[in-house]
mmCIF file of C-alpha atoms and ligand atoms in Angstrom:
data_model
loop_
_atom_site.group_PDB
_atom_site.id
_atom_site.type_symbol
_atom_site.label_atom_id
_atom_site.label_comp_id
_atom_site.label_asym_id
_atom_site.label_seq_id
_atom_site.Cartn_x
_atom_site.Cartn_y
_atom_site.Cartn_z
ATOM 1 C CA MET M 1 110.389 80.213 52.006
ATOM 2 C CA LEU M 2 110.189 83.915 51.036
ATOM 3 C CA VAL M 3 113.710 84.438 50.367
ATOM 4 C CA PRO M 4 116.546 82.159 48.880
ATOM 5 C CA GLU M 5 119.022 80.351 51.355
ATOM 6 C CA HIS M 6 121.750 82.892 51.101
ATOM 7 C CA ILE M 7 119.527 85.831 52.422
ATOM 8 C CA GLU M 8 117.840 83.618 54.913
ATOM 9 C CA THR M 9 121.552 83.190 56.390
ATOM 10 C CA LEU M 10 122.856 86.650 55.751
ATOM 11 C CA GLU M 11 124.394 88.451 58.754
ATOM 12 C CA SER M 12 123.744 91.956 58.128
ATOM 13 C CA TYR M 13 126.425 94.602 58.792
ATOM 14 C CA GLN M 14 127.125 95.015 62.578
ATOM 15 C CA PRO M 15 128.068 98.703 62.703
ATOM 16 C CA GLY M 16 129.881 100.109 65.557
ATOM 17 C CA LYS M 17 128.321 101.036 68.710
ATOM 18 C CA SER M 18 126.730 104.870 68.758
ATOM 19 C CA ILE M 19 127.013 107.369 71.322
ATOM 20 C CA GLU M 20 123.136 107.268 71.922
ATOM 21 C CA SER M 21 123.036 103.737 72.501
ATOM 22 C CA LEU M 22 125.760 104.075 75.003
ATOM 23 C CA HIS M 23 123.828 106.856 76.354
ATOM 24 C CA GLN M 24 121.128 104.698 76.932
ATOM 25 C CA GLU M 25 122.474 102.083 78.453
ATOM 26 C CA SER M 26 125.102 103.690 80.944
ATOM 27 C CA GLY M 27 123.671 106.961 81.326
ATOM 28 C CA LEU M 28 126.882 108.302 80.629
ATOM 29 C CA THR M 29 127.235 111.860 79.061
ATOM 30 C CA GLU M 30 130.690 112.228 78.332
ATOM 31 C CA ILE M 31 131.116 109.562 75.472
ATOM 32 C CA TYR M 32 134.388 109.351 73.035
ATOM 33 C CA LYS M 33 133.538 107.617 70.097
ATOM 34 C CA LEU M 34 136.482 105.830 68.529
ATOM 35 C CA GLY M 35 134.524 102.951 66.926
ATOM 36 C CA SER M 36 133.874 103.875 63.463
ATOM 37 C CA ASN M 37 136.586 105.235 61.838
ATOM 38 C CA GLU M 38 135.070 108.745 61.362
ATOM 39 C CA ASN M 39 136.869 112.317 61.155
ATOM 40 C CA PRO M 40 137.866 113.576 64.600
ATOM 41 C CA LEU M 41 137.522 117.186 63.737
ATOM 42 C CA GLY M 42 133.843 116.556 62.749
ATOM 43 C CA PRO M 43 132.671 117.513 59.301
ATOM 44 C CA SER M 44 134.688 120.195 56.564
ATOM 45 C CA PRO M 45 133.300 123.728 57.790
ATOM 46 C CA LYS M 46 133.298 124.418 54.030
ATOM 47 C CA ALA M 47 130.727 121.422 53.637
ATOM 48 C CA VAL M 48 128.584 122.524 56.690
ATOM 49 C CA GLU M 49 128.222 126.226 54.731
ATOM 50 C CA ALA M 50 127.593 124.684 51.509
ATOM 51 C CA ILE M 51 124.927 122.382 52.919
ATOM 52 C CA GLN M 52 123.304 125.619 54.877
ATOM 53 C CA LYS M 53 123.505 127.753 51.629
ATOM 54 C CA ASN M 54 121.716 124.712 49.589
ATOM 55 C CA LEU M 55 119.190 123.550 51.930
ATOM 56 C CA ASN M 56 116.351 125.099 49.824
ATOM 57 C CA GLN M 57 117.071 123.218 47.072
ATOM 58 C CA ILE M 58 116.257 119.987 48.505
ATOM 59 C CA PHE M 59 112.702 119.735 46.692
ATOM 60 C CA ARG M 60 114.743 119.133 43.625
ATOM 61 C CA TYR M 61 116.022 115.514 42.515
ATOM 62 C CA PRO M 62 119.880 115.533 42.645
ATOM 63 C CA ASP M 63 121.352 115.888 38.986
ATOM 64 C CA THR M 64 121.776 112.215 38.044
ATOM 65 C CA LYS M 65 125.187 112.883 36.572
ATOM 66 C CA ALA M 66 126.579 114.380 39.336
ATOM 67 C CA LEU M 67 128.118 116.672 36.936
ATOM 68 C CA GLU M 68 129.752 119.161 38.918
ATOM 69 C CA LEU M 69 131.016 116.832 41.733
ATOM 70 C CA ARG M 70 132.216 114.392 39.124
ATOM 71 C CA GLN M 71 134.129 117.382 36.886
ATOM 72 C CA ALA M 72 136.039 118.382 40.169
ATOM 73 C CA LEU M 73 137.140 114.986 40.836
ATOM 74 C CA ALA M 74 138.084 114.389 37.252
ATOM 75 C CA ARG M 75 140.107 117.478 37.406
ATOM 76 C CA LYS M 76 141.658 116.740 41.006
ATOM 77 C CA PHE M 77 143.006 113.139 39.753
ATOM 78 C CA GLN M 78 143.459 114.186 36.383
ATOM 79 C CA VAL M 79 141.137 111.614 34.315
ATOM 80 C CA LYS M 80 138.063 111.894 32.069
ATOM 81 C CA LEU M 81 134.428 112.274 33.442
ATOM 82 C CA GLU M 82 133.940 109.217 32.063
ATOM 83 C CA ASN M 83 136.235 107.583 34.250
ATOM 84 C CA CYS M 84 134.487 108.869 37.358
ATOM 85 C CA ILE M 85 131.333 107.559 39.222
ATOM 86 C CA VAL M 86 130.064 108.878 42.696
ATOM 87 C CA GLY M 87 127.508 107.088 44.673
ATOM 88 C CA ASN M 88 125.913 106.665 48.237
ATOM 89 C CA GLY M 89 129.249 106.290 49.809
ATOM 90 C CA SER M 90 131.721 104.047 48.661
ATOM 91 C CA GLU M 91 129.976 101.058 49.880
ATOM 92 C CA GLY M 92 127.167 101.881 47.690
ATOM 93 C CA ILE M 93 129.121 102.136 44.312
ATOM 94 C CA MET M 94 130.837 98.738 45.666
ATOM 95 C CA SER M 95 127.041 97.275 45.620
ATOM 96 C CA ALA M 96 126.316 98.539 41.990
ATOM 97 C CA ILE M 97 129.421 96.574 41.116
ATOM 98 C CA MET M 98 128.697 93.410 42.510
ATOM 99 C CA GLY M 99 125.333 93.920 41.152
ATOM 100 C CA THR M 100 126.755 94.809 37.662
ATOM 101 C CA PHE M 101 128.890 92.084 37.263
ATOM 102 C CA LEU M 102 128.524 89.071 39.193
ATOM 103 C CA HIS M 103 126.173 85.985 38.071
ATOM 104 C CA ASP M 104 125.725 82.412 38.178
ATOM 105 C CA LYS M 105 128.817 80.836 39.070
ATOM 106 C CA ASP M 106 131.357 83.658 39.229
ATOM 107 C CA GLU M 107 133.218 83.690 42.225
ATOM 108 C CA VAL M 108 134.630 86.656 44.475
ATOM 109 C CA LEU M 109 138.402 86.569 46.080
ATOM 110 C CA THR M 110 139.765 88.463 48.885
ATOM 111 C CA SER M 111 141.479 88.211 52.086
ATOM 112 C CA SER M 112 139.843 87.131 55.611
ATOM 113 C CA CYS M 113 139.972 89.918 58.120
ATOM 114 C CA THR M 114 138.952 92.742 55.508
ATOM 115 C CA PHE M 115 135.970 95.348 55.256
ATOM 116 C CA THR M 116 132.893 93.146 56.216
ATOM 117 C CA GLY M 117 130.822 95.163 54.365
ATOM 118 C CA PHE M 118 132.216 93.493 51.187
ATOM 119 C CA PHE M 119 131.322 89.914 52.865
ATOM 120 C CA VAL M 120 127.472 91.124 53.251
ATOM 121 C CA LEU M 121 127.229 92.426 49.766
ATOM 122 C CA THR M 122 128.995 89.067 48.271
ATOM 123 C CA GLN M 123 126.524 86.709 50.295
ATOM 124 C CA ALA M 124 123.301 88.829 49.544
ATOM 125 C CA ARG M 125 124.357 87.996 45.486
ATOM 126 C CA GLY M 126 124.420 84.381 46.495
ATOM 127 C CA VAL M 127 127.776 83.881 45.028
ATOM 128 C CA LYS M 128 130.951 81.809 46.137
ATOM 129 C CA LEU M 129 133.362 83.526 48.395
ATOM 130 C CA ASN M 130 137.312 82.552 48.579
ATOM 131 C CA THR M 131 139.325 83.984 51.236
ATOM 132 C CA VAL M 132 142.954 83.776 51.698
ATOM 133 C CA PRO M 133 144.244 84.279 55.405
ATOM 134 C CA LEU M 134 146.268 87.082 56.313
ATOM 135 C CA LYS M 135 150.139 86.857 56.437
ATOM 136 C CA ASN M 136 151.564 88.914 59.136
ATOM 137 C CA TYR M 137 148.391 90.742 59.697
ATOM 138 C CA ARG M 138 148.453 91.928 55.857
ATOM 139 C CA PHE M 139 146.815 90.954 52.833
ATOM 140 C CA ASP M 140 148.897 87.954 51.238
ATOM 141 C CA LEU M 141 148.978 89.140 47.539
ATOM 142 C CA GLU M 142 151.079 86.041 46.258
ATOM 143 C CA GLY M 143 148.282 83.866 48.493
ATOM 144 C CA ILE M 144 145.313 85.529 46.683
ATOM 145 C CA ALA M 145 147.137 85.556 43.492
ATOM 146 C CA ALA M 146 147.755 81.752 43.698
ATOM 147 C CA ALA M 147 143.841 81.004 44.801
ATOM 148 C CA ILE M 148 142.288 83.044 41.524
ATOM 149 C CA THR M 149 140.140 80.255 39.739
ATOM 150 C CA PRO M 150 138.660 80.565 36.164
ATOM 151 C CA ASN M 151 135.504 81.585 37.696
ATOM 152 C CA THR M 152 137.194 84.331 39.799
ATOM 153 C CA LYS M 153 135.346 87.535 38.163
ATOM 154 C CA ILE M 154 135.800 90.176 41.342
ATOM 155 C CA ILE M 155 139.138 90.075 43.524
ATOM 156 C CA PHE M 156 138.704 92.588 46.346
ATOM 157 C CA LEU M 157 141.227 94.273 47.892
ATOM 158 C CA CYS M 158 141.746 96.665 50.811
ATOM 159 C CA ASN M 159 144.644 99.396 51.116
ATOM 160 C CA PRO M 160 144.914 100.472 53.987
ATOM 161 C CA ASN M 161 143.185 97.239 55.179
ATOM 162 C CA ASN M 162 140.119 97.981 57.719
ATOM 163 C CA PRO M 163 140.523 96.687 60.355
ATOM 164 C CA THR M 164 144.265 96.057 60.295
ATOM 165 C CA GLY M 165 145.557 99.239 58.909
ATOM 166 C CA THR M 166 148.148 97.696 57.357
ATOM 167 C CA ILE M 167 149.090 97.856 53.650
ATOM 168 C CA PHE M 168 150.414 96.055 50.959
ATOM 169 C CA THR M 169 153.496 97.797 48.732
ATOM 170 C CA LYS M 170 154.165 98.905 45.569
ATOM 171 C CA LYS M 171 156.163 95.923 44.865
ATOM 172 C CA GLU M 172 153.835 93.491 45.831
ATOM 173 C CA PHE M 173 151.052 95.064 44.053
ATOM 174 C CA GLU M 174 152.941 95.410 40.788
ATOM 175 C CA SER M 175 153.589 91.689 40.948
ATOM 176 C CA PHE M 176 150.048 90.777 41.697
ATOM 177 C CA ILE M 177 148.606 92.336 38.505
ATOM 178 C CA LYS M 178 150.334 90.651 36.355
ATOM 179 C CA LYS M 179 149.404 87.629 37.509
ATOM 180 C CA VAL M 180 145.465 88.704 37.155
ATOM 181 C CA PRO M 181 143.679 87.479 34.305
ATOM 182 C CA GLU M 182 142.162 90.093 32.090
ATOM 183 C CA GLY M 183 138.772 89.372 32.645
ATOM 184 C CA THR M 184 138.920 89.043 36.153
ATOM 185 C CA LEU M 185 138.192 92.723 37.984
ATOM 186 C CA ILE M 186 140.135 94.175 40.855
ATOM 187 C CA ILE M 187 138.068 96.323 43.319
ATOM 188 C CA LEU M 188 140.676 98.348 45.047
ATOM 189 C CA ASP M 189 139.170 99.756 48.265
ATOM 190 C CA GLU M 190 141.217 102.982 49.317
ATOM 191 C CA ALA M 191 138.811 104.408 51.772
ATOM 192 C CA TYR M 192 141.680 105.523 53.873
ATOM 193 C CA ALA M 193 144.428 106.128 50.905
ATOM 194 C CA GLU M 194 144.903 109.643 52.005
ATOM 195 C CA PHE M 195 146.119 108.526 55.134
ATOM 196 C CA ALA M 196 149.048 106.550 53.196
ATOM 197 C CA LEU M 197 149.921 108.596 50.420
ATOM 198 C CA GLU M 198 153.222 109.466 52.113
ATOM 199 C CA ASN M 199 154.437 106.405 52.308
ATOM 200 C CA PRO M 200 156.592 105.949 49.328
ATOM 201 C CA ASN M 201 155.706 102.368 49.614
ATOM 202 C CA PHE M 202 152.238 102.868 49.090
ATOM 203 C CA PRO M 203 150.662 101.875 46.060
ATOM 204 C CA ASP M 204 148.516 104.513 44.911
ATOM 205 C CA SER M 205 146.108 102.814 42.390
ATOM 206 C CA MET M 206 145.719 106.527 40.712
ATOM 207 C CA SER M 207 149.146 106.525 39.427
ATOM 208 C CA TYR M 208 148.498 102.978 37.442
ATOM 209 C CA ARG M 209 146.228 102.895 34.741
ATOM 210 C CA LEU M 210 144.673 99.152 34.927
ATOM 211 C CA ASP M 211 141.566 98.417 32.786
ATOM 212 C CA ASN M 212 140.061 95.946 34.887
ATOM 213 C CA CYS M 213 140.718 97.921 38.322
ATOM 214 C CA ILE M 214 138.163 99.967 39.801
ATOM 215 C CA THR M 215 139.398 102.404 42.585
ATOM 216 C CA LEU M 216 137.061 103.250 44.953
ATOM 217 C CA ARG M 217 137.342 106.134 47.963
ATOM 218 C CA THR M 218 135.240 108.232 49.999
ATOM 219 C CA PHE M 219 134.345 111.652 51.855
ATOM 220 C CA SER M 220 133.156 109.741 55.144
ATOM 221 C CA LYS M 221 137.219 109.889 56.403
ATOM 222 C CA LEU M 222 139.277 112.322 55.138
ATOM 223 C CA TYR M 223 136.567 114.740 54.634
ATOM 224 C CA GLY M 224 134.335 114.338 57.303
ATOM 225 C CA LEU M 225 131.232 113.509 55.699
ATOM 226 C CA ALA M 226 130.269 109.969 56.722
ATOM 227 C CA GLY M 227 126.762 110.934 57.324
ATOM 228 C CA MET M 228 126.252 112.468 53.979
ATOM 229 C CA ARG M 229 127.003 109.459 52.165
ATOM 230 C CA VAL M 230 129.206 110.085 49.186
ATOM 231 C CA GLY M 231 131.899 107.865 47.801
ATOM 232 C CA TYR M 232 133.783 108.333 44.371
ATOM 233 C CA GLY M 233 135.418 105.685 42.355
ATOM 234 C CA PHE M 234 137.471 105.550 39.266
ATOM 235 C CA ALA M 235 137.792 102.772 36.439
ATOM 236 C CA HIS M 236 137.758 102.379 32.765
ATOM 237 C CA GLU M 237 135.119 104.108 30.745
ATOM 238 C CA ASP M 238 133.585 101.079 29.478
ATOM 239 C CA LEU M 239 133.327 99.549 33.271
ATOM 240 C CA ILE M 240 131.573 102.899 34.757
ATOM 241 C CA LYS M 241 129.299 102.895 31.923
ATOM 242 C CA TYR M 242 128.022 99.357 32.863
ATOM 243 C CA ILE M 243 127.785 100.158 36.291
ATOM 244 C CA LEU M 244 126.056 103.152 35.600
ATOM 245 C CA LYS M 245 123.035 101.186 34.335
ATOM 246 C CA VAL M 246 122.572 99.678 37.713
ATOM 247 C CA LYS M 247 123.330 102.528 40.284
ATOM 248 C CA LEU M 248 120.539 104.325 41.601
ATOM 249 C CA PRO M 249 119.994 107.194 39.466
ATOM 250 C CA PHE M 250 119.521 109.813 42.190
ATOM 251 C CA GLU M 251 122.235 109.126 44.400
ATOM 252 C CA PRO M 252 124.451 110.914 46.233
ATOM 253 C CA GLY M 253 121.369 113.530 47.336
ATOM 254 C CA VAL M 254 121.205 117.027 46.493
ATOM 255 C CA LEU M 255 122.908 118.386 49.664
ATOM 256 C CA SER M 256 125.559 115.130 49.887
ATOM 257 C CA GLN M 257 126.723 116.532 46.374
ATOM 258 C CA THR M 258 127.043 120.019 47.504
ATOM 259 C CA ALA M 259 128.623 118.962 50.563
ATOM 260 C CA ALA M 260 131.564 116.709 48.699
ATOM 261 C CA LEU M 261 131.876 119.514 46.333
ATOM 262 C CA ALA M 262 132.699 122.045 49.377
ATOM 263 C CA ALA M 263 134.838 119.808 51.041
ATOM 264 C CA LEU M 264 137.059 118.495 48.301
ATOM 265 C CA GLU M 265 138.401 122.001 48.060
ATOM 266 C CA ASP M 266 138.645 122.629 52.025
ATOM 267 C CA GLN M 267 142.685 122.254 51.983
ATOM 268 C CA LYS M 268 142.550 123.771 55.437
ATOM 269 C CA PHE M 269 140.456 121.165 56.899
ATOM 270 C CA ILE M 270 142.163 118.288 54.919
ATOM 271 C CA LYS M 271 145.359 119.212 56.517
ATOM 272 C CA GLU M 272 144.604 119.884 59.981
ATOM 273 C CA THR M 273 142.826 116.359 59.832
ATOM 274 C CA LEU M 274 146.022 114.557 58.122
ATOM 275 C CA GLN M 275 148.029 116.418 60.984
ATOM 276 C CA VAL M 276 145.753 115.483 63.971
ATOM 277 C CA VAL M 277 145.663 111.837 62.821
ATOM 278 C CA GLN M 278 149.477 111.546 62.131
ATOM 279 C CA GLU M 279 150.226 113.164 65.519
ATOM 280 C CA GLY M 280 147.660 110.967 67.359
ATOM 281 C CA LYS M 281 148.468 108.102 66.032
ATOM 282 C CA LYS M 282 152.162 108.378 66.855
ATOM 283 C CA PHE M 283 151.030 109.163 70.526
ATOM 284 C CA LEU M 284 148.404 106.265 70.351
ATOM 285 C CA ILE M 285 150.959 103.675 69.218
ATOM 286 C CA LEU M 286 153.809 104.840 71.578
ATOM 287 C CA SER M 287 151.554 104.844 74.533
ATOM 288 C CA PHE M 288 150.242 101.459 73.806
ATOM 289 C CA GLN M 289 153.795 100.221 73.120
ATOM 290 C CA ASN M 290 154.906 101.607 76.629
ATOM 291 C CA LEU M 291 152.386 99.266 78.011
ATOM 292 C CA GLY M 292 153.968 96.326 76.516
ATOM 293 C CA LEU M 293 150.783 95.760 74.257
ATOM 294 C CA GLN M 294 150.868 94.786 70.746
ATOM 295 C CA VAL M 295 149.881 97.231 67.986
ATOM 296 C CA LEU M 296 149.793 97.109 64.145
ATOM 297 C CA PRO M 297 151.854 99.554 62.214
ATOM 298 C CA SER M 298 148.849 101.565 60.764
ATOM 299 C CA GLU M 299 148.574 103.712 57.600
ATOM 300 C CA ALA M 300 145.083 104.571 58.353
ATOM 301 C CA ASN M 301 143.123 106.893 60.747
ATOM 302 C CA PHE M 302 142.937 103.825 63.229
ATOM 303 C CA VAL M 303 144.993 101.897 65.075
ATOM 304 C CA THR M 304 144.494 97.787 66.298
ATOM 305 C CA LEU M 305 145.778 95.995 69.266
ATOM 306 C CA ILE M 306 146.326 92.304 69.049
ATOM 307 C CA LEU M 307 145.306 90.999 72.382
ATOM 308 C CA LYS M 308 146.081 87.813 73.866
ATOM 309 C CA ASN M 309 142.279 86.156 72.953
ATOM 310 C CA GLU M 310 138.484 87.360 72.296
ATOM 311 C CA GLU M 311 138.017 87.490 76.436
ATOM 312 C CA GLU M 312 140.716 89.959 76.480
ATOM 313 C CA VAL M 313 139.494 91.931 73.734
ATOM 314 C CA ASN M 314 135.963 91.564 75.372
ATOM 315 C CA ARG M 315 137.402 92.931 78.966
ATOM 316 C CA PHE M 316 139.124 95.739 77.497
ATOM 317 C CA TYR M 317 136.285 96.974 75.738
ATOM 318 C CA GLU M 318 133.794 96.653 78.466
ATOM 319 C CA ARG M 319 135.927 98.548 80.504
ATOM 320 C CA LEU M 320 136.516 101.089 77.909
ATOM 321 C CA LEU M 321 132.863 101.381 77.551
ATOM 322 C CA LYS M 322 132.474 102.067 81.451
ATOM 323 C CA LYS M 323 134.705 104.779 81.181
ATOM 324 C CA GLY M 324 132.706 106.177 77.863
ATOM 325 C CA ILE M 325 135.055 105.089 75.329
ATOM 326 C CA ILE M 326 133.803 103.267 72.535
ATOM 327 C CA THR M 327 135.817 101.173 70.322
ATOM 328 C CA ARG M 328 135.598 98.216 68.219
ATOM 329 C CA PRO M 329 136.192 94.760 68.689
ATOM 330 C CA LEU M 330 137.009 92.822 65.677
ATOM 331 C CA LYS M 331 135.493 89.280 65.866
ATOM 332 C CA ASN M 332 133.037 90.366 63.210
ATOM 333 C CA PHE M 333 135.621 91.057 60.976
ATOM 334 C CA GLY M 334 137.435 87.593 61.800
ATOM 335 C CA LEU M 335 139.997 88.418 63.849
ATOM 336 C CA LYS M 336 138.882 87.704 67.542
ATOM 337 C CA GLU M 337 142.323 88.897 69.164
ATOM 338 C CA GLY M 338 141.770 92.720 67.433
ATOM 339 C CA LEU M 339 140.376 95.870 69.121
ATOM 340 C CA ARG M 340 140.336 99.045 66.614
ATOM 341 C CA ILE M 341 140.586 102.127 68.035
ATOM 342 C CA THR M 342 139.634 105.482 65.958
ATOM 343 C CA ILE M 343 142.468 108.244 66.296
ATOM 344 C CA GLY M 344 140.720 110.915 67.863
ATOM 345 C CA LYS M 345 141.441 114.510 68.897
ATOM 346 C CA GLN M 346 144.635 115.115 71.273
ATOM 347 C CA GLU M 347 142.026 115.119 74.699
ATOM 348 C CA GLU M 348 140.432 111.821 73.261
ATOM 349 C CA ASN M 349 143.643 110.004 72.667
ATOM 350 C CA PHE M 350 144.855 111.032 75.991
ATOM 351 C CA LYS M 351 142.049 109.672 77.641
ATOM 352 C CA CYS M 352 141.694 106.269 75.678
ATOM 353 C CA ALA M 353 145.719 105.751 76.635
ATOM 354 C CA GLU M 354 144.925 106.623 80.316
ATOM 355 C CA ALA M 355 142.106 104.246 80.178
ATOM 356 C CA LEU M 356 144.127 101.531 78.857
ATOM 357 C CA GLN M 357 146.737 102.124 81.129
ATOM 358 C CA GLU M 358 144.408 101.323 84.226
ATOM 359 C CA ILE M 359 142.827 98.597 82.467
ATOM 360 C CA SER M 360 145.718 96.483 81.506
ATOM 361 C CA LYS M 361 147.577 97.040 85.205
ATOM 362 C CA ALA M 362 144.289 95.799 86.465
HETATM 363 C C1 LIG V 401 137.682 100.240 54.023
HETATM 364 C C2 LIG V 401 136.393 100.234 54.129
HETATM 365 N N1 LIG V 401 135.915 100.362 52.801
HETATM 366 C C3 LIG V 401 134.565 101.099 52.679
HETATM 367 C C4 LIG V 401 134.004 101.776 53.763
HETATM 368 C C5 LIG V 401 132.813 102.351 53.562
HETATM 369 O O1 LIG V 401 132.702 104.149 53.084
HETATM 370 P P1 LIG V 401 131.758 104.683 52.878
HETATM 371 O O2 LIG V 401 130.995 105.558 54.024
HETATM 372 O O3 LIG V 401 132.125 105.641 51.872
HETATM 373 O O4 LIG V 401 130.336 103.877 52.302
HETATM 374 C C6 LIG V 401 134.523 101.701 55.156
HETATM 375 C C7 LIG V 401 133.734 102.284 56.276
HETATM 376 O O5 LIG V 401 134.379 102.559 57.131
HETATM 377 C C8 LIG V 401 135.771 101.117 54.754
HETATM 378 O O6 LIG V 401 136.180 100.807 55.918
#
């Protein structure tokens, strides 16, 4: 055996279908990709401009400290530079966190039906994973607190949760953190936080100062830079110091750092994105409800349908694909009856609602 059993049996991350693969399979040229929670408006124009200006810098290694980007983040979120980390996507930072803190008998704890990337990283470390079922399609923080064992080293919380789009509330979070021992780390994955901040019940982790909590956010969603792979995180400086020992030194790349820095200041694009997502969400939810479909309340840039069973999910998914619309069946996330649809531009949402109307009538 070349590899340990936990690697032999590891199922790697399953991404959503790409435009290229659907084009090759079907010959379709008009394709709407609503399967990967990307920004419907494309990239931040300021980021594109910055990348173009800096193309001739790619012969250089990136700044290992990512000083300018971290300074900008520290200013924006009013924390010290030492509290701030950037990496190859928030998933890259998550990977470094797992590599830094987990060993031997450590266990990790989270909900079922959450971000699958975390499950892959956990199994790759060969540590024990404990999960608590969702309650009403939401993280059950009481259940998670009750499932903490003396070996629980990391608790993973995702708010808003991917793939349900639901949130746990301030009240639930504040009661939860009192029950978490000091030596247990909380990873608070807030990849979709910006879409939820207007909700007064959303616990913005940046308004708490918790010594055992690491906030993770990303440039992949709101800022439209999924392909550049830039994520960022905030935590107590001691935690950041340890994670930096493990994180690859030259991530994110030169152009990724430049793009993120510019996108952070692109207020016009940020505003437009939030508006398109909020309007699109209202439209899609109403359209789906009018068709008699069950749709979960979403605080993210996607909506999730709960269908009768896995067969119905597959039928909807395949029929939508035939019409050039890529969505995401949620079996891999542990939600067999779920189909996730990323909020697109107005015409994409319209096409999707129209297609679902035809399919659900058939
Ligand atoms: C909840 C959640 N966390 C993390 C990620 C990974 O984001 P990044 O592109 O920053 O690695 C995603 C991507 O879809 C996500 O949904």
